[in-house]
XYZ file of C-alpha atoms in Angstrom:
516
model
C -26.588 19.243 -1.479
C -23.276 20.775 -2.351
C -20.589 20.070 0.183
C -17.707 21.892 1.820
C -15.514 22.696 -1.195
C -18.257 24.584 -3.026
C -19.017 26.572 0.096
C -15.408 27.649 0.151
C -15.712 28.688 -3.520
C -12.416 27.114 -4.463
C -11.482 27.085 -8.155
C -11.767 23.770 -9.939
C -8.516 21.913 -10.409
C -7.181 21.275 -13.892
C -7.046 17.519 -13.344
C -10.114 15.413 -13.974
C -11.020 12.438 -11.826
C -13.135 10.674 -14.441
C -12.155 7.078 -15.249
C -9.484 6.903 -17.920
C -9.937 4.182 -20.545
C -7.690 4.821 -23.529
C -8.671 3.823 -27.065
C -6.920 0.580 -27.905
C -4.968 -0.159 -31.052
C -6.108 -3.559 -32.419
C -3.935 -6.536 -31.547
C -1.995 -8.702 -33.955
C 0.459 -6.448 -35.778
C 4.175 -6.983 -35.193
C 6.126 -4.634 -32.925
C 8.966 -3.194 -34.999
C 10.501 -0.591 -32.658
C 10.519 0.274 -28.960
C 11.797 3.693 -27.933
C 12.358 4.520 -24.251
C 12.450 8.132 -23.066
C 13.343 8.832 -19.445
C 12.769 12.313 -18.065
C 14.230 14.060 -15.058
C 12.258 15.343 -12.074
C 11.799 18.839 -13.514
C 11.189 19.743 -17.157
C 13.645 22.571 -17.680
C 12.501 22.958 -21.303
C 9.400 24.594 -19.833
C 9.874 28.265 -18.821
C 7.929 27.627 -15.596
C 10.489 25.043 -14.476
C 13.606 26.516 -16.063
C 14.644 28.103 -12.771
C 17.905 27.864 -10.843
C 16.404 25.747 -8.046
C 14.905 23.194 -10.437
C 18.013 23.011 -12.629
C 20.134 22.404 -9.520
C 17.759 19.665 -8.349
C 17.995 17.929 -11.745
C 21.796 18.010 -11.655
C 21.786 16.544 -8.152
C 19.346 13.771 -9.117
C 20.681 10.851 -11.179
C 18.158 10.043 -13.894
C 16.794 6.486 -14.188
C 18.838 4.356 -16.606
C 17.080 3.085 -19.730
C 17.941 -0.603 -19.042
C 16.052 -0.354 -15.730
C 12.888 0.601 -17.631
C 13.572 -1.885 -20.419
C 13.638 -4.793 -17.952
C 10.091 -3.909 -16.855
C 8.553 -4.184 -20.329
C 6.165 -7.077 -20.987
C 6.786 -7.092 -24.755
C 9.728 -7.173 -27.171
C 10.523 -6.217 -30.740
C 9.292 -8.919 -33.128
C 6.366 -10.012 -30.940
C 2.710 -9.557 -31.810
C 1.249 -6.353 -30.420
C -1.149 -6.833 -27.473
C -2.817 -3.635 -26.164
C -3.553 -5.237 -22.783
C 0.174 -5.845 -22.207
C 0.848 -2.212 -23.110
C -1.617 -1.092 -20.427
C -0.265 -3.578 -17.884
C 3.297 -2.376 -18.483
C 2.161 1.182 -17.864
C 0.506 0.169 -14.582
C 3.592 -1.763 -13.473
C 5.856 1.207 -14.168
C 3.596 3.448 -12.086
C 4.107 1.203 -9.051
C 7.888 1.755 -9.060
C 8.877 4.108 -6.207
C 11.181 6.155 -8.430
C 8.650 6.775 -11.238
C 5.950 9.420 -10.731
C 4.404 9.133 -14.182
C 4.541 6.569 -16.977
C 3.045 6.651 -20.463
C 3.206 3.852 -23.029
C 1.771 4.598 -26.483
C 1.676 2.703 -29.766
C 1.209 3.802 -33.383
C 1.057 1.998 -36.707
C 3.850 3.095 -39.042
C 3.809 3.264 -42.852
C 4.996 -0.349 -43.073
C 1.966 -1.603 -41.176
C 3.934 -2.550 -38.048
C 3.741 -0.993 -34.597
C 6.103 1.532 -33.005
C 5.956 1.677 -29.205
C 7.039 4.742 -27.226
C 7.673 4.428 -23.476
C 7.966 7.668 -21.507
C 8.805 7.751 -17.807
C 9.138 10.742 -15.497
C 11.331 10.427 -12.436
C 10.198 11.211 -8.928
C 12.427 13.003 -6.426
C 14.102 9.941 -4.955
C 16.189 11.362 -2.086
C 14.012 11.613 0.995
C 15.005 13.463 4.143
C 13.000 11.726 6.858
C 12.004 14.330 9.441
C 8.659 13.429 10.960
C 6.856 14.511 14.090
C 3.836 12.616 15.384
C 1.543 13.279 18.308
C -1.302 10.804 18.672
C -3.399 10.119 21.752
C -1.080 12.078 24.044
C 2.061 10.242 22.845
C 4.830 12.053 20.954
C 7.079 10.499 18.352
C 9.908 11.779 16.161
C 11.705 10.239 13.229
C 14.792 11.347 11.318
C 17.057 9.899 8.661
C 17.723 9.505 4.952
C 16.210 7.301 2.262
C 17.225 7.040 -1.400
C 14.777 5.250 -3.715
C 16.838 5.256 -6.925
C 20.507 4.722 -6.120
C 22.658 5.964 -9.055
C 19.630 5.627 -11.335
C 19.510 1.828 -10.999
C 16.175 1.569 -9.197
C 17.710 0.284 -5.947
C 16.743 1.842 -2.629
C 18.274 2.170 0.811
C 17.358 3.887 4.057
C 18.782 4.656 7.493
C 16.293 6.017 10.030
C 16.276 6.837 13.744
C 12.963 7.089 15.558
C 11.687 7.656 19.073
C 8.109 6.992 20.134
C 7.604 8.144 23.698
C 10.537 6.652 25.610
C 11.151 3.875 23.047
C 13.822 4.483 20.424
C 14.989 2.438 17.462
C 17.362 2.445 14.494
C 16.368 0.937 11.159
C 18.324 0.037 8.019
C 16.850 -1.216 4.770
C 18.003 -2.077 1.259
C 15.873 -3.237 -1.692
C 16.803 -4.187 -5.237
C 13.867 -4.915 -7.601
C 16.216 -6.257 -10.305
C 18.807 -8.228 -8.351
C 21.982 -8.887 -10.374
C 20.132 -7.260 -13.312
C 17.732 -10.195 -13.617
C 14.219 -9.256 -14.652
C 11.903 -8.950 -11.671
C 14.137 -10.833 -9.231
C 13.741 -8.890 -5.984
C 16.108 -8.823 -3.049
C 15.769 -7.020 0.268
C 17.418 -6.899 3.680
C 16.127 -5.029 6.724
C 17.311 -4.509 10.288
C 15.559 -2.779 13.196
C 17.418 -2.449 16.496
C 16.237 -0.938 19.768
C 17.108 -1.537 23.431
C 16.177 -5.143 24.114
C 14.694 -5.666 20.640
C 16.216 -6.867 17.373
C 14.697 -7.807 14.058
C 16.627 -8.932 10.983
C 15.043 -10.110 7.745
C 16.121 -11.080 4.247
C 14.057 -11.965 1.194
C 14.800 -13.108 -2.346
C 11.751 -13.540 -4.538
C 10.477 -13.566 -8.081
C 6.754 -12.781 -7.771
C 3.926 -13.070 -10.257
C 4.962 -9.746 -11.783
C 2.284 -9.730 -14.510
C -0.734 -11.597 -15.817
C 1.479 -13.521 -18.272
C 3.983 -14.683 -15.625
C 4.031 -18.494 -15.498
C 5.687 -19.006 -12.116
C 6.872 -17.393 -8.910
C 9.463 -18.447 -6.347
C 11.072 -17.051 -3.254
C 12.856 -17.551 0.040
C 12.683 -15.635 3.323
C 14.649 -15.548 6.570
C 13.596 -13.654 9.696
C 14.965 -13.351 13.233
C 13.312 -11.475 16.100
C 14.436 -10.985 19.683
C 12.211 -9.150 22.150
C 11.716 -8.933 25.918
C 8.702 -10.705 27.411
C 8.498 -9.637 31.042
C 11.564 -11.092 32.766
C 12.173 -13.386 29.773
C 13.575 -12.899 26.293
C 11.618 -14.313 23.361
C 13.583 -15.353 20.271
C 11.789 -16.253 17.062
C 13.493 -17.626 13.953
C 11.594 -18.285 10.733
C 12.823 -19.538 7.363
C 10.657 -20.321 4.376
C 10.536 -21.073 0.687
C 7.638 -20.800 -1.735
C 6.745 -21.637 -5.313
C 3.780 -20.585 -7.433
C 2.463 -21.834 -10.753
C -0.015 -20.250 -13.181
C -2.770 -22.689 -14.086
C -3.168 -20.695 -17.295
C -1.888 -17.293 -18.414
C -4.213 -14.631 -19.730
C -4.333 -10.848 -19.851
C -7.980 -11.038 -18.754
C -7.611 -13.003 -15.484
C -5.051 -14.581 -13.156
C -5.272 -18.200 -11.931
C -2.444 -19.229 -9.619
C -1.685 -21.980 -7.136
C 1.050 -21.504 -4.542
C 3.028 -23.918 -2.376
C 5.425 -23.227 0.438
C 7.131 -24.359 3.611
C 7.845 -22.252 6.697
C 9.995 -23.422 9.621
C 9.130 -21.590 12.848
C 11.111 -21.807 16.081
C 10.323 -19.711 19.163
C 12.038 -20.050 22.500
C 12.033 -18.129 25.751
C 15.201 -17.743 27.790
C 14.918 -17.180 31.506
C 14.050 -19.026 34.722
C 11.591 -21.233 32.803
C 12.442 -22.080 29.213
C 9.647 -22.541 26.692
C 10.166 -23.993 23.205
C 7.741 -23.875 20.270
C 8.843 -25.509 17.030
C 6.540 -25.789 14.024
C 6.915 -26.667 10.374
C 4.140 -25.162 8.253
C 3.127 -26.570 4.884
C 1.480 -23.736 2.961
C -1.047 -23.873 0.143
C -2.711 -20.903 -1.518
C -4.489 -19.872 -4.675
C -5.860 -16.799 -6.356
C -8.434 -16.276 -9.051
C -9.003 -12.715 -10.200
C -10.659 -11.082 -13.166
C -8.687 -8.139 -14.598
C -10.668 -5.007 -15.487
C -8.778 -1.839 -14.587
C -9.800 1.803 -14.520
C -7.446 4.711 -13.902
C -8.603 7.483 -11.566
C -7.297 10.460 -9.646
C -8.252 12.103 -6.349
C -8.908 8.863 -4.463
C -5.906 8.097 -2.215
C -3.468 10.464 -3.880
C -3.563 14.033 -5.144
C -2.324 14.318 -8.715
C -1.118 10.807 -9.577
C -2.917 8.231 -11.673
C -4.352 5.433 -9.529
C -5.227 2.015 -10.962
C -8.179 0.077 -9.554
C -9.164 -3.422 -10.598
C -12.947 -3.825 -10.870
C -12.724 -7.572 -11.430
C -13.879 -10.140 -8.872
C -11.067 -11.844 -6.944
C -10.897 -14.647 -4.383
C -7.730 -15.579 -2.475
C -7.891 -18.696 -0.246
C -4.885 -19.957 1.742
C -4.095 -22.499 4.441
C -0.981 -23.231 6.497
C -0.707 -26.613 8.242
C 1.817 -27.642 10.863
C 1.432 -31.436 11.165
C 2.480 -33.143 14.422
C 5.170 -35.068 12.586
C 8.305 -36.220 14.375
C 10.121 -35.978 11.068
C 9.678 -32.204 11.165
C 10.545 -31.975 14.853
C 7.364 -30.089 15.685
C 6.061 -29.503 19.198
C 2.399 -29.067 18.247
C -0.159 -29.069 15.454
C -1.795 -26.020 13.899
C -4.017 -25.257 10.911
C -4.339 -21.615 9.811
C -7.031 -21.192 7.104
C -7.948 -17.839 5.571
C -9.814 -16.430 2.598
C -10.158 -12.931 1.150
C -12.754 -11.830 -1.413
C -12.473 -8.531 -3.288
C -14.743 -6.721 -5.737
C -14.723 -3.080 -6.791
C -17.269 -1.046 -8.753
C -16.995 2.199 -10.757
C -19.717 4.135 -12.573
C -19.958 7.759 -13.687
C -18.389 9.723 -10.787
C -18.435 6.937 -8.187
C -16.075 4.233 -6.929
C -16.790 1.487 -4.386
C -14.050 -0.736 -2.917
C -15.336 -3.894 -1.260
C -13.319 -6.455 0.754
C -14.346 -9.305 3.008
C -12.342 -12.048 4.665
C -12.139 -14.774 7.262
C -9.254 -16.312 9.211
C -8.944 -18.748 12.108
C -6.531 -20.993 13.999
C -7.014 -24.687 14.763
C -4.497 -25.754 17.390
C -4.364 -29.067 19.264
C -8.026 -29.801 18.593
C -9.357 -26.312 19.409
C -10.607 -23.554 17.091
C -9.570 -20.036 18.127
C -8.689 -16.573 16.819
C -11.562 -16.628 14.363
C -12.132 -13.234 12.718
C -14.650 -12.363 9.998
C -14.246 -8.925 8.403
C -16.249 -6.757 6.031
C -14.855 -3.467 4.715
C -16.268 -1.030 2.162
C -15.200 2.413 0.971
C -17.117 4.803 -1.265
C -15.746 7.777 -3.219
C -17.668 10.399 -5.218
C -15.477 12.653 -7.354
C -18.132 14.660 -9.178
C -16.281 17.951 -8.641
C -12.714 18.143 -9.902
C -11.301 19.842 -6.810
C -12.809 17.556 -4.172
C -13.815 14.016 -3.275
C -16.518 12.911 -0.885
C -15.244 9.743 0.828
C -16.963 7.333 3.213
C -15.827 4.108 4.851
C -17.464 1.399 6.958
C -15.869 -1.653 8.532
C -17.158 -4.476 10.733
C -15.028 -7.163 12.417
C -16.395 -10.110 14.388
C -14.051 -12.226 16.509
C -14.468 -15.471 18.448
C -12.108 -16.927 21.059
C -9.433 -14.322 20.430
C -6.048 -14.381 22.112
C -6.430 -12.149 25.223
C -3.217 -10.363 24.252
C -4.519 -9.577 20.740
C -8.138 -8.334 20.840
C -9.721 -6.061 18.233
C -8.479 -2.579 19.117
C -10.004 0.716 18.040
C -8.628 4.203 18.515
C -6.821 7.045 16.841
C -4.173 4.832 15.260
C -6.709 2.810 13.255
C -9.434 5.251 12.315
C -11.314 6.661 15.335
C -9.736 10.092 15.657
C -9.864 12.083 18.876
C -9.410 9.117 21.230
C -6.429 7.132 22.530
C -4.150 5.115 20.286
C -6.023 1.862 20.998
C -8.495 3.033 23.626
C -11.249 0.484 23.021
C -10.907 -3.293 22.699
C -13.043 -6.401 22.470
C -14.002 -9.130 20.030
C -16.500 -6.995 18.096
C -15.580 -3.804 16.234
C -17.443 -1.247 14.128
C -16.084 1.890 12.439
C -17.639 4.489 10.151
C -15.859 7.517 8.651
C -16.923 10.242 6.270
C -14.661 12.960 4.844
C -14.967 15.847 2.438
C -11.530 16.070 0.821
C -10.836 19.433 -0.806
C -7.841 19.855 -3.137
C -6.738 23.425 -2.540
C -3.635 23.695 -4.747
C -1.817 21.333 -7.090
C 1.970 21.459 -7.553
C 2.528 24.572 -5.428
C 6.022 25.950 -6.229
C 6.398 22.757 -8.365
C 6.921 20.922 -5.078
C 3.744 20.530 -3.053
C 0.095 19.481 -3.296
C -2.124 21.030 -0.622
C -5.534 19.887 0.564
C -7.969 20.101 3.458
C -10.661 17.846 4.934
C -13.651 17.975 7.246
C -14.502 14.628 8.841
C -16.795 12.682 11.139
C -15.823 9.357 12.759
C -17.901 6.984 14.850
C -17.285 3.464 16.104
C -16.678 1.184 19.025
C -15.011 -2.089 20.051
C -16.653 -4.269 22.703
C -16.854 -7.829 24.089
C -19.492 -10.119 22.593
C -21.024 -10.592 26.046
C -21.979 -6.918 26.196
C -25.234 -5.612 24.715
C -24.466 -2.508 22.653
C -26.890 0.155 21.424
C -26.252 3.273 19.270
C -25.661 5.446 22.356
C -22.500 3.437 23.108
C -20.792 4.537 19.887
C -17.853 6.930 20.297
C -17.831 9.792 17.809
C -15.668 12.731 16.825
C -15.634 15.609 14.352
C -12.749 17.630 13.041
C -10.794 19.274 10.280
C -7.449 18.456 8.768
C -4.652 19.573 6.485
C -3.179 17.356 3.742
C 0.305 17.915 2.301
C 1.906 15.753 -0.400
C 5.067 16.009 -2.454
C 3.955 16.620 -6.038
C 7.252 15.268 -7.395
C 7.249 12.017 -5.448
C 6.039 8.740 -6.905
C 3.790 7.928 -3.954
C 2.111 11.348 -3.786
C 0.553 10.071 -0.564
C -0.237 12.893 1.856
C 0.892 13.641 5.351
C -2.334 14.208 7.267
C -2.596 16.663 10.123
C -5.950 16.172 11.865
C -7.501 18.202 14.669
C -10.314 16.122 16.184
C -12.949 16.914 18.799
C -14.246 13.791 20.612
C -17.967 13.911 21.332
C -17.924 11.262 24.088
C -15.976 10.326 27.219
C -12.926 12.568 27.174
C -12.068 11.592 30.791
C -10.512 14.924 31.672
C -8.288 15.056 28.597
C -7.951 18.129 26.466
C -11.004 18.039 24.240
C -9.065 18.755 21.055
C -6.688 16.036 19.812
C -3.924 16.607 17.255
C -2.531 13.763 15.168
C 0.123 13.827 12.447
C 0.296 10.607 10.436
C 1.148 9.373 6.946
C -1.444 8.517 4.299
C -5.173 9.019 4.050
C -7.308 7.885 6.998
C -8.901 5.258 4.708
């Protein structure tokens, strides 16, 4: 059965969604040259983009400096050529917020050595934040400025004002992915201030930036102050972490991670309450690396990299009741995540499952087991059929933090978090139609038709299919074709099929990103 896009008789897009696996040059030859070419947002050598508006935009935008790209390379002149590191470099460059496209190619020259050419294409990095959101009867606005490539050095900063209902806030952020010009040393500071609320955070970290990275390290500091009834709750956290690669390989990652987090929370008011914990953290990851490159999954016209390899990520945090650490209680926080993706012909399946719990003072609580799967069929170039299903099972959850379900997390047409309990089910299906790519060299335009159904309920309640809450609707998708993210703004008009309780039957929501 052909679906919505064919009924609309839209022309096929020029971009293919088939998996991209490039032919690989054999490994072993020496790299003799590396040439880096950075390109501006618009290609004014092309008659279609050699217009006054695009030329002015290029002059206003400061092009990414070559040393910024050079510091991201996973190979050097004089090293043996490894095609897997070429591909990994290309993927890493695509994740940078100021790069919308990256291409790394290699050729054998007449001397039998390898010449590598790195091409990057800048995204439009100055963002005017001007958002309007209406979800579940609540209205929100946001305005400000964000620059993702300050003076071409890859640094980013933002200053944003927002109001959600009667609550307003101001946020400042600054990130530097190459702090003091060191390779892959990342630094960030953030501040969010609103009446009665404050949050300040700082982080300095060197992550596992690639499969060949041998270690990671970092430090974090966070302070939060928020009202809690007639009290004020202040939380201070400081931590340090270190990771070590058991072995390095371009085919899999095997890491162990260690850390310590000091947590102090106190309430000020008529009755003071102090919680002080010192967490010892241990984690690991084991993941096979087998990437495919697709389009038309979460984005419009950008390459998207998906790892098909099996991965498992266990972790545990332990706060021992040790007087040496000055703790006021004992906690153990175990968790594990398992991930496996599949791709064949015109199909992609993303599969995640996980478990987390909290052992505190001899009791086991906040146990949550989750299973999440998403399916995408991109047989036709101008559309994608997408489906998602998720199940969450909770035991002894904190009464203040049940499993919510509503418009904000996937069930469109209902309240923000209208349903709650310790069991949750959600199913979505969408036909995503890509109407126009790169309209006016600025905008990607799409449309969707969708159906959502799900529910959240207490374990003590017997639930049958008639209890599920469902909705249908249509939506508009708009994405900047010259941004690196290329993630759409979604405007959805949903019609709830159950229990509207006197509300207007049609519900409008304007949010960022795909629904799933």
